[in-house]
Coordinates of C-alpha atoms and ligand atoms in Angstrom, one line a residue:
X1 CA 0.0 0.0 0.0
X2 CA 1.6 3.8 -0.6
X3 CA 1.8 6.2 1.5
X4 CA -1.0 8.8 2.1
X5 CA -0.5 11.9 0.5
X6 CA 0.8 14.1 3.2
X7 CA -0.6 18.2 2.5
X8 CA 0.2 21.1 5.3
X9 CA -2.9 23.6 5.6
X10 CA -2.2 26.9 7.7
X11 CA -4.0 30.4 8.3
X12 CA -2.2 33.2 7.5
X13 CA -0.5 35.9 10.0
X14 CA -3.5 38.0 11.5
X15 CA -5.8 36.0 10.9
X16 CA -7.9 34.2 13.1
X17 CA -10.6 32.8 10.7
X18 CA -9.9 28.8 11.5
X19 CA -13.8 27.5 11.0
X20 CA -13.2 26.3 7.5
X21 CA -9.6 24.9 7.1
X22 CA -10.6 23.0 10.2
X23 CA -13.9 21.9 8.5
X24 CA -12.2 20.7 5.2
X25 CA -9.0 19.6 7.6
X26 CA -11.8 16.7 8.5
X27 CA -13.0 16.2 4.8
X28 CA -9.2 15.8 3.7
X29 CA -8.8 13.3 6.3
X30 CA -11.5 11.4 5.6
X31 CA -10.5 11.1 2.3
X32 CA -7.3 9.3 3.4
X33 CA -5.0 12.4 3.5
X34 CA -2.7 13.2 6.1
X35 CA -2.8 16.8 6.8
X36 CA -0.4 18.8 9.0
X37 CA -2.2 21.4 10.4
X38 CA -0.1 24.2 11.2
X39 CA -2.6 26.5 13.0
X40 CA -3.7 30.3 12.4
X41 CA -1.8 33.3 12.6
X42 CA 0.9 32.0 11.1
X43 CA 3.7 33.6 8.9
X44 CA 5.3 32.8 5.8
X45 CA 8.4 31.8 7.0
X46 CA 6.5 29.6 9.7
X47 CA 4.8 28.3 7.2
X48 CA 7.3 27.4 4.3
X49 CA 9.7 25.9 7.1
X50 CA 7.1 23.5 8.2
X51 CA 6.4 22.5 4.6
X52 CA 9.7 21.8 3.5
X53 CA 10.4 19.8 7.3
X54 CA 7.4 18.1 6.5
X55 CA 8.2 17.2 3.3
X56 CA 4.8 18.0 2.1
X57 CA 3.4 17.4 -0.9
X58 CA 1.2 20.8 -1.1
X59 CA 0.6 23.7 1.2
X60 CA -3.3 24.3 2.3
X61 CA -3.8 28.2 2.6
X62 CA -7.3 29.4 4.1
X63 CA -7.0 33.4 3.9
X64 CA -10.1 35.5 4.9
X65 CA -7.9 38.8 5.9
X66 CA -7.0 40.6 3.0
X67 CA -3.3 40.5 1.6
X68 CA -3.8 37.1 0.1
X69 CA -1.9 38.5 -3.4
X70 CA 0.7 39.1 -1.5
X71 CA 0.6 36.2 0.8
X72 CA 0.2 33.7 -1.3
X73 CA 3.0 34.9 -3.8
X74 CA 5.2 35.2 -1.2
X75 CA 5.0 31.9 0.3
X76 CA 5.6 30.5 -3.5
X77 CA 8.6 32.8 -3.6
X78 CA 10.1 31.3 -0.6
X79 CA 9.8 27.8 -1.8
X80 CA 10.9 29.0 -4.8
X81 CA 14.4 30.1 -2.9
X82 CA 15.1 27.9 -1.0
X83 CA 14.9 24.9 -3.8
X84 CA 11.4 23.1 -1.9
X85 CA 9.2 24.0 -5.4
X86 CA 8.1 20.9 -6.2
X87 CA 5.9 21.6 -2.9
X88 CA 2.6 23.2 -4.6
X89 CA 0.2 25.9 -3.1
X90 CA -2.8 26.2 -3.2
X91 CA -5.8 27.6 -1.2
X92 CA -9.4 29.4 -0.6
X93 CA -11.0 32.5 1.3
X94 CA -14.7 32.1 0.1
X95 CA -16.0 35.6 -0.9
X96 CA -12.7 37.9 0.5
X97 CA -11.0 36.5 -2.7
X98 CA -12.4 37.7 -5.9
X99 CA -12.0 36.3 -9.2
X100 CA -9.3 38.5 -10.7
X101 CA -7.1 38.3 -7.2
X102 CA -7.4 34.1 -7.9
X103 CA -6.3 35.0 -11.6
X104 CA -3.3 37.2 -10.7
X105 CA -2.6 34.4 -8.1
X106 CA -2.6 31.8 -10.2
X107 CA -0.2 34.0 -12.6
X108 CA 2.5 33.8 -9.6
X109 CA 2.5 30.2 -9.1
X110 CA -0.6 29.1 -7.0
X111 CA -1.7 26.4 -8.3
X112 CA -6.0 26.7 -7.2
X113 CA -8.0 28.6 -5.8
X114 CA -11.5 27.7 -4.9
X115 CA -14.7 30.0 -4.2
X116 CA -17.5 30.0 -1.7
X117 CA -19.9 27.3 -2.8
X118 CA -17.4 24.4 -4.0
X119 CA -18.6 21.1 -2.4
X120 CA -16.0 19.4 0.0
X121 CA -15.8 16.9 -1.4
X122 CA -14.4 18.5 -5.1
X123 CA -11.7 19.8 -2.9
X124 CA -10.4 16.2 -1.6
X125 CA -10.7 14.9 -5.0
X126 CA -9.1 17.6 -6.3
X127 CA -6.1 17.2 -3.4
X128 CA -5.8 13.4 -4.7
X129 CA -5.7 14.2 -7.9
X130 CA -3.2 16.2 -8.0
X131 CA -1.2 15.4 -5.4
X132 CA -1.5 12.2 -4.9
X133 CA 0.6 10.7 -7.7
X134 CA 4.1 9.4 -7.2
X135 CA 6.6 12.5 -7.5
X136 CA 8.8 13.1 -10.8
X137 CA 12.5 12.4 -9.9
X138 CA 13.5 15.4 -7.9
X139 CA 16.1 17.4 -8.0
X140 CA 18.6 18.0 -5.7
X141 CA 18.7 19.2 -2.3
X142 CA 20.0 22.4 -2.0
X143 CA 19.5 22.6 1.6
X144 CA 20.3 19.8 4.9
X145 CA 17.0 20.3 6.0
X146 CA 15.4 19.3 3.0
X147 CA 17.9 16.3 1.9
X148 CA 17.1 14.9 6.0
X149 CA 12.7 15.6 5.1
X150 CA 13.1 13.6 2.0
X151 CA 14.6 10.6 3.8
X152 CA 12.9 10.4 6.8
X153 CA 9.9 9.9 3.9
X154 CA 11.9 7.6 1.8
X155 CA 11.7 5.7 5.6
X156 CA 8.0 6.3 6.4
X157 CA 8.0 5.3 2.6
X158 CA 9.2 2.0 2.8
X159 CA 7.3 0.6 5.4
X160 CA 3.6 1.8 4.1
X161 CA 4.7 -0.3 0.7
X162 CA 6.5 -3.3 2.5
X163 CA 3.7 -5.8 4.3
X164 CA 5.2 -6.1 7.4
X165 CA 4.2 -3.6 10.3
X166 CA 6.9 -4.7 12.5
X167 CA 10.3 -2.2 13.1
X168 CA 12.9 -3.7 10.4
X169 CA 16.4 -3.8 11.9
X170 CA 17.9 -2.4 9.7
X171 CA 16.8 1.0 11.3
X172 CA 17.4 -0.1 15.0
X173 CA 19.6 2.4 16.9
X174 CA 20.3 0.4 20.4
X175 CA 21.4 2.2 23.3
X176 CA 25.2 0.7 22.9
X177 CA 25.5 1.4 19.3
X178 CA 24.7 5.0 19.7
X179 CA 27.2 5.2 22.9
X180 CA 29.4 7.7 20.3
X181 CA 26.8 9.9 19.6
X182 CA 26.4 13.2 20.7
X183 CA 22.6 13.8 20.4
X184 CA 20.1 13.3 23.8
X185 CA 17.3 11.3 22.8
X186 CA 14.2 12.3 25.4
X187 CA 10.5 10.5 25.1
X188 CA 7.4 12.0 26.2
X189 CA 4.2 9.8 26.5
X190 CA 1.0 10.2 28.5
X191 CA -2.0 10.3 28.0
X192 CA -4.1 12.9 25.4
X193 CA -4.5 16.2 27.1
X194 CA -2.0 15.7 29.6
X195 CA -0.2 18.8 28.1
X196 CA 2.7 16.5 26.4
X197 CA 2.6 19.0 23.5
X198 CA 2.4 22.7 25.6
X199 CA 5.5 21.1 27.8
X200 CA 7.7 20.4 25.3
X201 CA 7.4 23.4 23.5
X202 CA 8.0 25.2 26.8
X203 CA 11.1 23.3 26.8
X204 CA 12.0 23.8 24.0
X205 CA 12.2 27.5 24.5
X206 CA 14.5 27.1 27.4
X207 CA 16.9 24.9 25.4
X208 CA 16.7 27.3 23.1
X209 CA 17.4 30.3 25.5
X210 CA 19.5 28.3 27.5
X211 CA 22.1 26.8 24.2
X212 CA 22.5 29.4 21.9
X213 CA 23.8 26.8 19.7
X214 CA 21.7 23.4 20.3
X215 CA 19.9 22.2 17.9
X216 CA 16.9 20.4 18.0
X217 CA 14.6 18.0 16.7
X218 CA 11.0 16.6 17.3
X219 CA 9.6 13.6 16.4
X220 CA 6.1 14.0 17.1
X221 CA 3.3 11.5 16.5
X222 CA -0.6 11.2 16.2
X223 CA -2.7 8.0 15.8
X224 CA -4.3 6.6 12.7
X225 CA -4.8 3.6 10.4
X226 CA -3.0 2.0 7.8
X227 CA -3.7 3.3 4.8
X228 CA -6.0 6.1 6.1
X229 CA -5.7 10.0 6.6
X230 CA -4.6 11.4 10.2
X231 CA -4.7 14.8 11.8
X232 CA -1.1 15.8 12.5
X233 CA -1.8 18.7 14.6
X234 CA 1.0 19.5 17.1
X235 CA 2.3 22.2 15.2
X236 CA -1.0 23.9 15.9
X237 CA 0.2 23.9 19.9
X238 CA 3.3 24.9 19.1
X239 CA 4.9 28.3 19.0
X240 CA 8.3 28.5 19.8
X241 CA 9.5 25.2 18.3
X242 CA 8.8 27.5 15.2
X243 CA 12.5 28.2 14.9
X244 CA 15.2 27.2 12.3
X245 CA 17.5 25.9 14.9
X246 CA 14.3 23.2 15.4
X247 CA 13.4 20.6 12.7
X248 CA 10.3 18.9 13.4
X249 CA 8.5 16.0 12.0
X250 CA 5.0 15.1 12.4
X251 CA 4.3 11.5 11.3
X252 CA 1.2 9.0 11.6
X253 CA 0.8 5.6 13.6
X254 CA -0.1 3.9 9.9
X255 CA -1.9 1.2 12.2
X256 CA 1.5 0.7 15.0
X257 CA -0.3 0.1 18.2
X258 CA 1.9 1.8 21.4
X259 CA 2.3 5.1 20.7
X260 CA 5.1 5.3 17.6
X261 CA 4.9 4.4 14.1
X262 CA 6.8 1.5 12.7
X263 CA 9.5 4.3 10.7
X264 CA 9.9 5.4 13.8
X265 CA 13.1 3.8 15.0
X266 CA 14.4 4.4 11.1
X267 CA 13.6 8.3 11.7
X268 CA 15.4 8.4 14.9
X269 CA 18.6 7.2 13.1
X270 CA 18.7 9.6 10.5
X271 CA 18.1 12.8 13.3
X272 CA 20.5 11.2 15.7
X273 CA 23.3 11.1 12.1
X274 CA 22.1 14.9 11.3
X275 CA 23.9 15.9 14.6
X276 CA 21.1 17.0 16.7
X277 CA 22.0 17.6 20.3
X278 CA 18.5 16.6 21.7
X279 CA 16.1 14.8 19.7
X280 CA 12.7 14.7 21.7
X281 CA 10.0 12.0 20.8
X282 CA 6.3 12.5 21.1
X283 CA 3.8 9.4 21.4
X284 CA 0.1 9.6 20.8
X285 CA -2.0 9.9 23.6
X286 CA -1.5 6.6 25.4
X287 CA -3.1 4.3 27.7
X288 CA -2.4 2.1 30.8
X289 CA -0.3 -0.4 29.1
X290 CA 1.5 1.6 26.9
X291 CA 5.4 1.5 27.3
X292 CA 6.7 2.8 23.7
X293 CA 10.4 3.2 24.2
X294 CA 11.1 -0.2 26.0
X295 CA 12.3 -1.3 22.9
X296 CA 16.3 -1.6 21.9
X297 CA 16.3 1.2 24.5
X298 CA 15.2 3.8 21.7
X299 CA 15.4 6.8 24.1
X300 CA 18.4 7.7 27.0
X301 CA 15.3 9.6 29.6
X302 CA 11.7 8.8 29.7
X303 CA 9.0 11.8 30.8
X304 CA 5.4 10.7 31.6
X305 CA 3.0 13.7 31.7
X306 CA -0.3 12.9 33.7
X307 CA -3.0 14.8 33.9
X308 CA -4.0 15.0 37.8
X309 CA -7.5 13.8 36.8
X310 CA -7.0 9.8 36.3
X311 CA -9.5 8.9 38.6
X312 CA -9.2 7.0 41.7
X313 CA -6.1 6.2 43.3
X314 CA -6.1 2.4 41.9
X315 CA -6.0 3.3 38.4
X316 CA -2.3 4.6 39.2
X317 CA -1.4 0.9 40.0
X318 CA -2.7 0.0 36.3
X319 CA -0.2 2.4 34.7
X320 CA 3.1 0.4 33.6
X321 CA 4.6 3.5 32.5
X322 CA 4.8 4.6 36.5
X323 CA 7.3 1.7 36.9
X324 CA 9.6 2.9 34.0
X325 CA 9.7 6.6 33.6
X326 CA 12.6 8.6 34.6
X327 CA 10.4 11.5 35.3
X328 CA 7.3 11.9 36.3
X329 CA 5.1 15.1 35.6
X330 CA 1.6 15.8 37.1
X331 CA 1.1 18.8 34.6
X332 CA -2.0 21.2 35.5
X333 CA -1.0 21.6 39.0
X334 CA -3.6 24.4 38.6
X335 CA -6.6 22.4 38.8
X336 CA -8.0 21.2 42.0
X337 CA -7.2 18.0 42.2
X338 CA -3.4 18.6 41.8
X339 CA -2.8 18.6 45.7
X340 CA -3.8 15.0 45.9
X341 CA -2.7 13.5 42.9
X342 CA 1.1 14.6 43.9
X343 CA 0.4 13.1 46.9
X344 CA -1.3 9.5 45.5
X345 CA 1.5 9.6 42.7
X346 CA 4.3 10.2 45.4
X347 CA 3.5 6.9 47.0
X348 CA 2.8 5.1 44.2
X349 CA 6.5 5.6 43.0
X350 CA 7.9 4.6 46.7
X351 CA 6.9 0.8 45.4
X352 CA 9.3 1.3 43.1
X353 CA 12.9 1.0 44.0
X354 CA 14.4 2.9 41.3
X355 CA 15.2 6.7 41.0
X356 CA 12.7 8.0 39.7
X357 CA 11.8 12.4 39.8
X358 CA 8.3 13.8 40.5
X359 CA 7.5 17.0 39.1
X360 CA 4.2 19.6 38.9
X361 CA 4.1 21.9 36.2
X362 CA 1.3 24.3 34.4
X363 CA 2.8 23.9 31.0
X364 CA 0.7 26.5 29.8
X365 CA 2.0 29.1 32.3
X366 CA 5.1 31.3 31.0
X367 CA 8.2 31.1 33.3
X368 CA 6.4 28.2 35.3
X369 CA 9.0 27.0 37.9
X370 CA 8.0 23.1 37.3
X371 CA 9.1 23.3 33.9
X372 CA 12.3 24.7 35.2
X373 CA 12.8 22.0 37.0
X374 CA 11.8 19.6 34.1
X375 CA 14.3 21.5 31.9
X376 CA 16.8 21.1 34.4
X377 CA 16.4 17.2 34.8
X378 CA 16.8 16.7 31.1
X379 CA 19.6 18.7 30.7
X380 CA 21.6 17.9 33.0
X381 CA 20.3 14.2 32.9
X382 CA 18.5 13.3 35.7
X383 CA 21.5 10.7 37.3
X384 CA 23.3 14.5 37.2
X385 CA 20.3 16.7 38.8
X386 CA 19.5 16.8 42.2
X387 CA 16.3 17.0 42.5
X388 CA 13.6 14.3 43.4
X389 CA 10.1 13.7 44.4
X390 CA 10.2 16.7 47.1
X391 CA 10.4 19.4 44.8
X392 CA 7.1 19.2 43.9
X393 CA 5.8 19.0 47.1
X394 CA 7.8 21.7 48.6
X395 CA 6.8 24.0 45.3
X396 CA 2.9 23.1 45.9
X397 CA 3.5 23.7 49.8
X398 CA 5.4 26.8 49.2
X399 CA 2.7 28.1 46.5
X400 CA -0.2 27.1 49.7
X401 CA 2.0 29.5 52.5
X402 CA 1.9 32.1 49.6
X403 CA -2.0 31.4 48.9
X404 CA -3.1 31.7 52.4
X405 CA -1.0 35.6 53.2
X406 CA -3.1 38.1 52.7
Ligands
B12_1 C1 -17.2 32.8 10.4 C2 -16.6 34.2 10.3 C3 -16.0 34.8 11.4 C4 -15.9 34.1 12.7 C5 -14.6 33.2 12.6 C6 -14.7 31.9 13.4 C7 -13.5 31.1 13.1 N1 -12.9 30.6 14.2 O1 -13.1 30.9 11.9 C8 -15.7 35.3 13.7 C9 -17.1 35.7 14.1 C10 -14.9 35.0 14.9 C11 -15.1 36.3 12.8 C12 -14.4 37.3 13.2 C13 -13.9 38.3 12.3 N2 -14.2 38.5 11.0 CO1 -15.1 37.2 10.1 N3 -16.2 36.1 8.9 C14 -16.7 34.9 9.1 C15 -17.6 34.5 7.8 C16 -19.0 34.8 8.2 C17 -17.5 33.1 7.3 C18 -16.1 32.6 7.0 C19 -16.2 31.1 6.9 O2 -15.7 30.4 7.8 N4 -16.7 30.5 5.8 C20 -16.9 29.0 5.7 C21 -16.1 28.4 4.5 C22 -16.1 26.9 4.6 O3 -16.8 28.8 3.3 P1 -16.2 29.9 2.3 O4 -15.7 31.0 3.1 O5 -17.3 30.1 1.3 O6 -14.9 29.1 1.6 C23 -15.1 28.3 0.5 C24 -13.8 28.3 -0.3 O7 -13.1 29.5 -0.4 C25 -13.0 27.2 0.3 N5 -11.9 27.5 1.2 C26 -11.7 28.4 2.2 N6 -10.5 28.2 2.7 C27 -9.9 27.2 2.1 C28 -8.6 26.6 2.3 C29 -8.2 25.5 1.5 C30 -6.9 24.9 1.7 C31 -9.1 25.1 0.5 C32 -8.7 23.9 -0.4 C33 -10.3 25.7 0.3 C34 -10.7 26.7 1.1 O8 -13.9 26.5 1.2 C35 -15.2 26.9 1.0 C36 -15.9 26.0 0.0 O9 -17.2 26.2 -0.3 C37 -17.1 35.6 6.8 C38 -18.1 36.1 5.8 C39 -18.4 35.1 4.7 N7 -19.6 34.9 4.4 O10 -17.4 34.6 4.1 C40 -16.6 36.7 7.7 C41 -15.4 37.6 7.2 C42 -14.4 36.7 6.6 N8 -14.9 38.3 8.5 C43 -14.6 39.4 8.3 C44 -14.0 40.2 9.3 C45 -13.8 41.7 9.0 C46 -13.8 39.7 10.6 C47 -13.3 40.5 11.8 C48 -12.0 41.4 11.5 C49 -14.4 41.3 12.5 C50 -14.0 42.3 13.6 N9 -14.0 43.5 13.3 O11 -13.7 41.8 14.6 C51 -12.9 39.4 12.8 C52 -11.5 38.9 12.6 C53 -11.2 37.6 13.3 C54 -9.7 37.2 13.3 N10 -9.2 37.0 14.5 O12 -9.1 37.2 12.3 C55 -14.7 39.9 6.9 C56 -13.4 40.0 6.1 C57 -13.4 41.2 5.2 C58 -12.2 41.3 4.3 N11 -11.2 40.5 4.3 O13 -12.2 42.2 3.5 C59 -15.8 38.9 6.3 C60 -15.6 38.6 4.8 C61 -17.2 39.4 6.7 C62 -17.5 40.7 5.9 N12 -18.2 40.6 4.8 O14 -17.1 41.8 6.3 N13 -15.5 36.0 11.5

């Protein structure tokens, strides 16, 4: 089976008018199309690097703002420059685009433009069309970024046209055999909603701030079936991984159960080779059982981000990934129930005689001091840091004493 056609759809910069890209996001998708959904308020350059990380085969544009001449020609320009223009644009505003702006649109390189009234369904078939046959030879890279896209597809590639599902070896990057290498390799699973997505983009502004030189890249996946279409739509949450020193990947399940795909491991090996010094992987949304980097030892630190509403205390007993992450994070320590799950959480981790570090963080929150700590953890390596399950209680009890002062 190939591959589905993998699109990008984004809003322009100031503008807010998300209804219908997320409405034919949906339609694409069910028409077997992976779209990466970028989000709204987003700029050219945003938008272009994401394509070409992405390796996409078209870019989505859903204007309703005004400037969408300019816009659109610009973000054809870009691709244009920096060699990616075998990745096509095309796009829609309903009535705010008028037929002559679509014709001197078209004249700079857009490839479509469709008007208020066209049926969803003629805009997936249209997608599928004309996107959704195998690529001409392509020329070549001009850029790292772009050579690296193209091969972590020529990976996901490979497995959507072999028949077996299973990791093939020949991608495995053990623990020992990467012992050389230079890049930190951190996994983040939970389950949906925890704030996996917020939190790591939170960190990834400190590593930023913090290593004026790091670079780093994400691996970051959402759930679907083989052979069908999948919302990639961490970009959306994400705002300052928008940066070239970051290069991340969105990338589908394709029907691996556990919370990676099978190209996964394949992926991993080409980021760790393109010299990244962190490489941080993503899982879907996962559930009790789930332990997704107990394989070969894919990862070097293991962050499980809870939400503090799992339900009763027993539930934490069914949750394998308590016995094996490195840290823990109860994220939303904003809500009510925060207090106690530390608590619960805190002795749920004493039955295991491992180190093992406890963390609260609002994610969400600028500057939020759990994150700090998070960020400290990983990079320093938590055998290094010298923090542990207490922190979190002393930075609830503290944040109680200040509650309480009038
Ligand atoms: C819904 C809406 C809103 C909602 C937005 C909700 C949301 N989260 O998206 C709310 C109420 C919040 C809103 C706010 C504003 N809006 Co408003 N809004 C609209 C409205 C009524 C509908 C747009 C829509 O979603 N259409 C549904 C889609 C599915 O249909 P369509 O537009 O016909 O699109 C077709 C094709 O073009 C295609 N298509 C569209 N995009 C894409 C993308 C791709 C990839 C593809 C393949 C196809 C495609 O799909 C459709 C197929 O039939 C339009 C008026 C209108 N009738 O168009 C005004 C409109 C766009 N808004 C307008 C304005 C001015 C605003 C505000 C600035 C108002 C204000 N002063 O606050 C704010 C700005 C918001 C912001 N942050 O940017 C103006 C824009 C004027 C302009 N550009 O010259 C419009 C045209 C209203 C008007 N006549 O004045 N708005």
């Amino acid at each position: 089976m190939a591959s589905p056609i993998r699109i990008l759809t984004a809003v322009p910069i100031c503008d807010g008018h998300d209804s219908a890209i997320n409405t034919i996001n949906l339609e694409f998708i069910r028409h077997g199309i992976e779209v990466v959904y970028l989000g709204y308020h987003r700029s050219v350059g945003d938008i272009v690097r994401a394509a070409i990380q992405e390796d996409v085969r078209a870019i989505g544009i859903s204007s309703y703002n005004g400037g969408h001449i300019e816009f659109f020609s610009d973000v054809v320009k870009q691709l244009r420059k920096q060699g990616a223009d075998d990745i096509k644009v095309f796009g829609g505003g309903g009535g705010t685009i008028t037929h002559a702006d679509a014709a001197a649109m078209e004249r700079g390189g857009v490839e479509k433009i469709f008007f208020a009234g066209t049926s969803l369904t003629e805009m997936a078939d249209y997608v599928r069309e004309n996107y959704g046959k195998p690529r001409k030879k392509r020329s070549r890279a001009k850029r790292r970024d772009i050579e690296l896209a193209r091969r972590l597809t020529e990976i996901e590639d490979k497995y959507a046209n072999s028949k077996r599902r299973t990791p093939n070896t020949e991608h495995r990057t053990p623990k020992a055999e990467r012992k050389h290498q230079t890049s930190r390799v951190i996994g983040f699973t939970g389950p949906g909603g925890a704030g996996k997505t917020t939190l790591i983009d939170e960190l990834v502004l400190r590593f930023l701030s913090h290593e004026p030189k790091a670079r780093i890249a994400i691996l970051s996946h959402d759930p679907s079936v083989v052979g069908e279409g999948a919302l990639l739509g961490d970009r959306a949450t994400m705002i300052n991984s928008q940066n070239d020193r970051v290069f991340m990947r969105s990338m589908a399940t394709r029907g691996q159960a556990g919370g990676l795909s099978p190209a996964t491991e394949g992926c991993l090996r080409e980021l760790i080779s393109g010299g990244f010094d962190y490489v941080i992987i993503e899982t879907v949304g996962t559930g009790q059982e789930a332990m997704p980097f107990q394989k070969n030892g894919i990862v070097d630190q293991t962050v499980l981000v809870m939400n503090p509403d799992y339900g009763a205390r027993l539930q934490l007993q069914k949750i394998v990934m308590l016995d094996l992450a490195d840290i823990v994070v109860v994220n939303k320590t904003d809500q009510a129930r925060a207090r106690a799950a530390i608590l619960e959480i805190e002795r749920r981790l004493e039955q295991n005689s491992r180190a093992q570090h406890l963390v609260g963080s609002v994610a969400k929150r600028h500057r939020d001091p759990g994150v700090d700590q998070i960020f400290g953890l990983i990079s320093q390596g938590s055998e290094a840091a010298a923090f542990d399950g207490r922190i979190a209680r002393r930075s609830e009890s503290a944040k109680a004493k200040r509650r309480r002062k009038p």
